[in-house]
Coordinates of C-alpha atoms in Angstrom, one line a residue:
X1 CA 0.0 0.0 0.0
X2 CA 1.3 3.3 -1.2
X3 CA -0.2 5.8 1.5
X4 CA 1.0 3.6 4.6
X5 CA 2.0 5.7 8.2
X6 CA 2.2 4.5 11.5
X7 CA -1.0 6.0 13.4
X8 CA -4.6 5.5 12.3
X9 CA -6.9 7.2 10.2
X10 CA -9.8 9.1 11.8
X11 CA -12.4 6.5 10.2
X12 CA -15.6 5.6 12.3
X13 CA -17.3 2.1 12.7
X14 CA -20.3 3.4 10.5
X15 CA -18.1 4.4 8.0
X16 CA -15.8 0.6 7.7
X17 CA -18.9 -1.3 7.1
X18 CA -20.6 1.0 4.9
X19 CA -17.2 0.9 2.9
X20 CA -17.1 -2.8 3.4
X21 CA -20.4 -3.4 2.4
X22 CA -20.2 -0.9 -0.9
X23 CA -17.6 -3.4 -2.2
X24 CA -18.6 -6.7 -1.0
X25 CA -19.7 -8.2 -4.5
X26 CA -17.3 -6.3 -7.2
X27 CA -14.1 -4.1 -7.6
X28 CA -14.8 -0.5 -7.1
X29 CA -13.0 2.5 -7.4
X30 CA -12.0 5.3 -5.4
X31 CA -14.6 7.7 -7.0
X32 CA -16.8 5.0 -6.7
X33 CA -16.9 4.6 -2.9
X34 CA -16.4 8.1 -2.3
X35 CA -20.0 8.2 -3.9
X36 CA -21.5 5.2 -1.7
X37 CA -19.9 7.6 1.1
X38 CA -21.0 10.8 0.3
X39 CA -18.2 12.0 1.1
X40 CA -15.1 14.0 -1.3
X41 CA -12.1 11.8 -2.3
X42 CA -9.7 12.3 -0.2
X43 CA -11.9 11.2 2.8
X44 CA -13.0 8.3 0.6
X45 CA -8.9 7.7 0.7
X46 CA -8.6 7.8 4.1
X47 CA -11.3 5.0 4.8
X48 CA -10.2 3.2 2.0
X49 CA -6.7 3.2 3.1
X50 CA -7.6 2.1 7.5
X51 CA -9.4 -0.5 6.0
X52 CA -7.1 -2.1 3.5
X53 CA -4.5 -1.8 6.3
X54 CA -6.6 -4.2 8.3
X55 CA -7.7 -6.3 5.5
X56 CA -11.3 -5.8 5.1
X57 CA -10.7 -4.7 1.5
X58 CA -8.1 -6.0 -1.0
X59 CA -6.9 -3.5 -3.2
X60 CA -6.2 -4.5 -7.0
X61 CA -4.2 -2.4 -9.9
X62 CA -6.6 -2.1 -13.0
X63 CA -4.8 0.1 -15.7
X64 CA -3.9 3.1 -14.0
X65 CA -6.3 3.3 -11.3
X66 CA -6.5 0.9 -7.6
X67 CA -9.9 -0.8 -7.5
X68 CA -11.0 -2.4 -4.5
X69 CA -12.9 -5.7 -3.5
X70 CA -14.1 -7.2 0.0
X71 CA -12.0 -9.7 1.6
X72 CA -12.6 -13.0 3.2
X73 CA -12.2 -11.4 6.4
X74 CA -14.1 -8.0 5.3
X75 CA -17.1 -10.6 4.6
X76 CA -17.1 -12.6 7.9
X77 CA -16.6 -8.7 9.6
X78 CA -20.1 -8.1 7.5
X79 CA -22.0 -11.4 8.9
X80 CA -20.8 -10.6 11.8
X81 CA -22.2 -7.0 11.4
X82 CA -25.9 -8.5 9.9
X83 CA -25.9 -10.6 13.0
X84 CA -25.6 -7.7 15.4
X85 CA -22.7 -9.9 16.9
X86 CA -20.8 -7.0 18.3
X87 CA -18.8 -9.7 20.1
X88 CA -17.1 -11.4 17.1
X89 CA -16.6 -7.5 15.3
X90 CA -14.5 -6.8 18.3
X91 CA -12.5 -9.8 18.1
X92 CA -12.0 -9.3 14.1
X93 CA -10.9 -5.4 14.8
X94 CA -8.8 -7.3 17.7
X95 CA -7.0 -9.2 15.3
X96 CA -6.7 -7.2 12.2
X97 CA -6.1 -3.9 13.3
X98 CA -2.7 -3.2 15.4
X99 CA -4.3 -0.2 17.2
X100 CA -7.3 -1.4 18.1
X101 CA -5.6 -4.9 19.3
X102 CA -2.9 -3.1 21.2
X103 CA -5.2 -0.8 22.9
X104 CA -7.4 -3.7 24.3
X105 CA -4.6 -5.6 25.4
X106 CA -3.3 -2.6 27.5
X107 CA -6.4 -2.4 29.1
X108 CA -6.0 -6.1 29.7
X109 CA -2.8 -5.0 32.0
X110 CA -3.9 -2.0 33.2
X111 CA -7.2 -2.9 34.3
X112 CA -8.8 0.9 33.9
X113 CA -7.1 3.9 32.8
X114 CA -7.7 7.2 31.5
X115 CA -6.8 8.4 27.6
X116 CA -3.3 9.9 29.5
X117 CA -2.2 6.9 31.2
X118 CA -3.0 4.8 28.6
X119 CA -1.2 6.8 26.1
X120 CA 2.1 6.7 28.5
X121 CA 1.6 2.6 29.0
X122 CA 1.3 2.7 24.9
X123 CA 4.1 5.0 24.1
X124 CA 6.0 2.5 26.3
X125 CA 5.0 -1.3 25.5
X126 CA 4.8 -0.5 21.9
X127 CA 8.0 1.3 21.4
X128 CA 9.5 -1.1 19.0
X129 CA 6.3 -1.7 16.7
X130 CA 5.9 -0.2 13.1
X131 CA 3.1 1.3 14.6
X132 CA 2.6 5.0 16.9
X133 CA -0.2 6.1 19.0
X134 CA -1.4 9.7 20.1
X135 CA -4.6 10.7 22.1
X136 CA -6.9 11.3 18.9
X137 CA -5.9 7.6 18.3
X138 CA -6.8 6.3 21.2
X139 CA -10.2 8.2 21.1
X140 CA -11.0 6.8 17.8
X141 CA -10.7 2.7 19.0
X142 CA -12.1 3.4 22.0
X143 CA -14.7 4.9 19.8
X144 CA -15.0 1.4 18.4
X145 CA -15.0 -0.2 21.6
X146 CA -17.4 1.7 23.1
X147 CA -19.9 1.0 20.6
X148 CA -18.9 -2.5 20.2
X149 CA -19.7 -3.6 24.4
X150 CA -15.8 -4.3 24.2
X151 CA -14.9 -1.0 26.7
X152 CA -16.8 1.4 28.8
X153 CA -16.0 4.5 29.4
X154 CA -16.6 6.2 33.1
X155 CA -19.2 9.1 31.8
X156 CA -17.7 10.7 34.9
X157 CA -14.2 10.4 35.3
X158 CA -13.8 9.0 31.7
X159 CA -11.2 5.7 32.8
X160 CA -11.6 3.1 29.9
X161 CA -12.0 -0.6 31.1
X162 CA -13.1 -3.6 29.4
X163 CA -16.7 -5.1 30.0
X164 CA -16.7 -8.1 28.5
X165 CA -19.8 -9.6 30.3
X166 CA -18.5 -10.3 33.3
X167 CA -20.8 -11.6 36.0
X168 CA -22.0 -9.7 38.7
X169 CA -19.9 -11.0 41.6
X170 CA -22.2 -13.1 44.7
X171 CA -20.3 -9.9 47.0
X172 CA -22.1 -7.4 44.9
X173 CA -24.5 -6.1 47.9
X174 CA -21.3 -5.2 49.9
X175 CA -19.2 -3.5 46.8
X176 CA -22.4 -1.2 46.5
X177 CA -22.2 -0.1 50.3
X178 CA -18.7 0.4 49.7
X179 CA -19.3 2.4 46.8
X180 CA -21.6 4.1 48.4
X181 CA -19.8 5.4 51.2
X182 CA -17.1 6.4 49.1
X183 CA -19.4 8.4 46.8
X184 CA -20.8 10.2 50.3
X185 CA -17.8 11.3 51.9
X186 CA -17.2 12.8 48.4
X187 CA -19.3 15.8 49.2
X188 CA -17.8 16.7 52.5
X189 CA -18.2 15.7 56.2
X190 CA -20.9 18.2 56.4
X191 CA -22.6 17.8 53.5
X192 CA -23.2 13.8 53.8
X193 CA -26.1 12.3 51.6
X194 CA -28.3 10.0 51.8
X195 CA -30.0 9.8 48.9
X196 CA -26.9 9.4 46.1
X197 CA -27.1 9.3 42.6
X198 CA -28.0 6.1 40.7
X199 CA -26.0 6.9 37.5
X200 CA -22.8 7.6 39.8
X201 CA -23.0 4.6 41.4
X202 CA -23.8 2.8 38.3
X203 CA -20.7 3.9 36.5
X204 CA -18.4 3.7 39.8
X205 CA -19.6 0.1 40.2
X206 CA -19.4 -1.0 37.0
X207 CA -16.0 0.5 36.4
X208 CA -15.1 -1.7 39.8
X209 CA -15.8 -5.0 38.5
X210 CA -15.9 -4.5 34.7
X211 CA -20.1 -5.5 34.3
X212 CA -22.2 -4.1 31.7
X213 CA -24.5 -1.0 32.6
X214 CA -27.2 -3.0 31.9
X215 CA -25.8 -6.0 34.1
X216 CA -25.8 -3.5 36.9
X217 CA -29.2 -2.3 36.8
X218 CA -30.9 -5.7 36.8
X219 CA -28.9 -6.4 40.0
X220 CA -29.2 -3.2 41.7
X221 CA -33.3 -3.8 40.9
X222 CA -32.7 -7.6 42.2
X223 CA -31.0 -6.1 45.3
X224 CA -33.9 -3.4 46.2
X225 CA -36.4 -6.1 45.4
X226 CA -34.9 -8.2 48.1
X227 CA -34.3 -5.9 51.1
X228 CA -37.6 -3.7 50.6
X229 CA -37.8 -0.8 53.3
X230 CA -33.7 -1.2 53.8
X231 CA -33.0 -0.2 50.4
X232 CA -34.8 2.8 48.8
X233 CA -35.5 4.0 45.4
X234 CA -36.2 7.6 44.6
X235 CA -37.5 9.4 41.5
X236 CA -35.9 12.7 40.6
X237 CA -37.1 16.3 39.0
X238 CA -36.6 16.7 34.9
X239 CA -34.0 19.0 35.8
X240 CA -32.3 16.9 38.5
X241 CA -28.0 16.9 38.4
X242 CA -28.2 13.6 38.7
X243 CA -29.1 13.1 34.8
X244 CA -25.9 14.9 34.1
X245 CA -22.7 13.4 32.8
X246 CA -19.1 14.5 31.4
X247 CA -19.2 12.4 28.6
X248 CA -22.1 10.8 26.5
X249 CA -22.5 7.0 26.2
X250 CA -21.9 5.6 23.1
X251 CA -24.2 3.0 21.2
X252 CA -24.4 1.0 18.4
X253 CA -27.2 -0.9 16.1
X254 CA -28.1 -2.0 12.7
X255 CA -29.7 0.6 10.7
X256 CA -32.6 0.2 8.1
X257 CA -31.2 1.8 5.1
X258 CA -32.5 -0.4 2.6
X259 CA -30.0 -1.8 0.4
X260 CA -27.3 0.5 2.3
X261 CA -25.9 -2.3 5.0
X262 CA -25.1 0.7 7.6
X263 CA -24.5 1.0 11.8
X264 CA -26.6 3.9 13.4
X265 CA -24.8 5.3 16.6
X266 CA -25.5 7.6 19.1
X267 CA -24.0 9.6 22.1
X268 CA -26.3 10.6 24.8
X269 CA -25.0 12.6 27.5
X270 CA -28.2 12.4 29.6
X271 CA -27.6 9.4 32.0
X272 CA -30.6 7.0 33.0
X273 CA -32.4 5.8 36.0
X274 CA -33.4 2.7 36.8
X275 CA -37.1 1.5 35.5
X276 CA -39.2 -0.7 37.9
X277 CA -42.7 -1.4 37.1
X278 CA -42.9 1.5 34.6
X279 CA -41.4 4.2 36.8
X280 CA -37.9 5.2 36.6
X281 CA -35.5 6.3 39.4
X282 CA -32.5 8.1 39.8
X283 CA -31.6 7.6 43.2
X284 CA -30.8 5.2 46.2
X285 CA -30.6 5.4 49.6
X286 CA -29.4 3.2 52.2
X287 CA -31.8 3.0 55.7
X288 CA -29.8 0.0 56.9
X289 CA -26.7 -1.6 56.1
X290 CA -27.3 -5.5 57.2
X291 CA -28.8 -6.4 53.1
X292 CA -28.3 -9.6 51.6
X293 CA -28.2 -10.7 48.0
X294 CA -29.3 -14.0 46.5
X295 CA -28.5 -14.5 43.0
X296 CA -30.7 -17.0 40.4
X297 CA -28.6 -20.0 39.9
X298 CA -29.1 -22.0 36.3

């Protein structure tokens, strides 16, 4: 490949599978794609290039132009896509492209980190590869991560870790006290609440042991459920702060485009509640400590 360079191309998820797709059954040009894009040739490039590099396309000389065809590997990234299995994508990217596999693996050392540290751990344990990473790097696979269920991001504090499903531990009712305190003593020794935030805790917790958000409000539901009048729920104003986050969390789906195959996503900086028979909450508070948990077992 001609245009080759160590860091990688601003290209969104939407945009490789939209490019993978345009070229999934014959060779198309560069002006071609640009137009499946809608976008001008140079950006078509770009794409073109990031996902050549990590052979979703296979790019072929005709006369005195490069035409360009789906791979094997672009076509199982596509089923994978149709499927909605966001697992297997992830493990495709993780394979193919050297970014996006060496960012996951450092998470897999570090545990949780923010875009700094990260970038320092990087810098260090890839020093020797063809490859170079900088901060707008790491936002754009951690972009794809996101999306993916791969990584969360702390919509607070914004530390990456990875969430690959992991169960919600048999200890959970105690990390959530724990939690809890910490997130009181937060707001002074005068100025000690009981009633905290839901979406707080959520993304503490889950940051904690590496669960889903979704994971997390099923259990914290479970946990109410089971220790009525010890536990409480609370609704909260439209207006309330506790809606509020630094940074949106970001979502991914199939998208009806018709013949377009095509990824809608979405950033959404308002955080949610928890819902319980049609009525959503935003907060919890703690009347006494001694709660137990009781998970279903399959």
């Amino acid at each position: 490949m001609s245009d080759e360079r160590p860091t990688i191309r601003p290209v969104t998820m939407s945009r490789l599978v939209e490019l993978t797709y345009g070229c999934e059954d014959e060779y198309k040009s560069t002006a071609e794609l640009a137009d499946i894009l809608d976008v001008n040739h140079r950006r078509a490039r770009e794409t073109i290039l990031e996902a050549t590099r990590i052979s979703l396309l296979l790019e072929s000389e005709d006369g005195d132009e490069f035409t360009y065809t789906t791979t094997g590997i672009g076509k199982s990234f596509l089923d994978a896509i149709r499927a909605e299995n966001w697992k297997k994508v992830s493990s495709i990217l993780a394979a193919r492209s050297p970014h996006y596999g060496a960012f996951i693996q450092a998470l897999e050392e570090v545990g949780y980190a923010d875009l700094d540290t990260l970038l320092e751990h990087l810098e260090e344990t890839q020093e020797f590869a063809p490859y170079s990473f900088n901060q707008t790097g790491i936002e754009i696979v951690g972009d794809w991560a996101e999306r993916l269920g791969t990584v969360q991001r702390n919509a607070f504090s914004g530390e990456y870790y990875l969430s690959n499903e992991a169960k919600i531990p048999s200890n959970f009712h105690f990390i959530l006290l724990d939690t809890y305190d910490n997130l009181e003593q937060t707001a002074g020794i005068n100025l000690r609440q009981r009633y905290l935030s839901i979406p707080r805790l959520r993304e503490e917790i889950c940051e904690r042991i590496g669960c889903q958000r979704r994971d997390f409000d099923e259990a914290v539901l479970k946990l109410c459920q089971q220790n009525v009048g010890k536990l409480e729920l609370s609704g909260a104003p439209m207006d309330t702060a506790a809606k509020d986050a630094t940074l949106g969390i970001k979502k991914i789906e199939l998208a009806d485009e018709g013949s377009l195959i095509t990824t809608s996503q979405s950033t959404q900086r308002v955080m949610a509640g928890v819902e319980l028979y049609g009525k959503k909450y935003y907060y919890l508070a703690v009347h006494d400590r001694d709660i137990t948990f009781e998970q279903e077992t399959h």
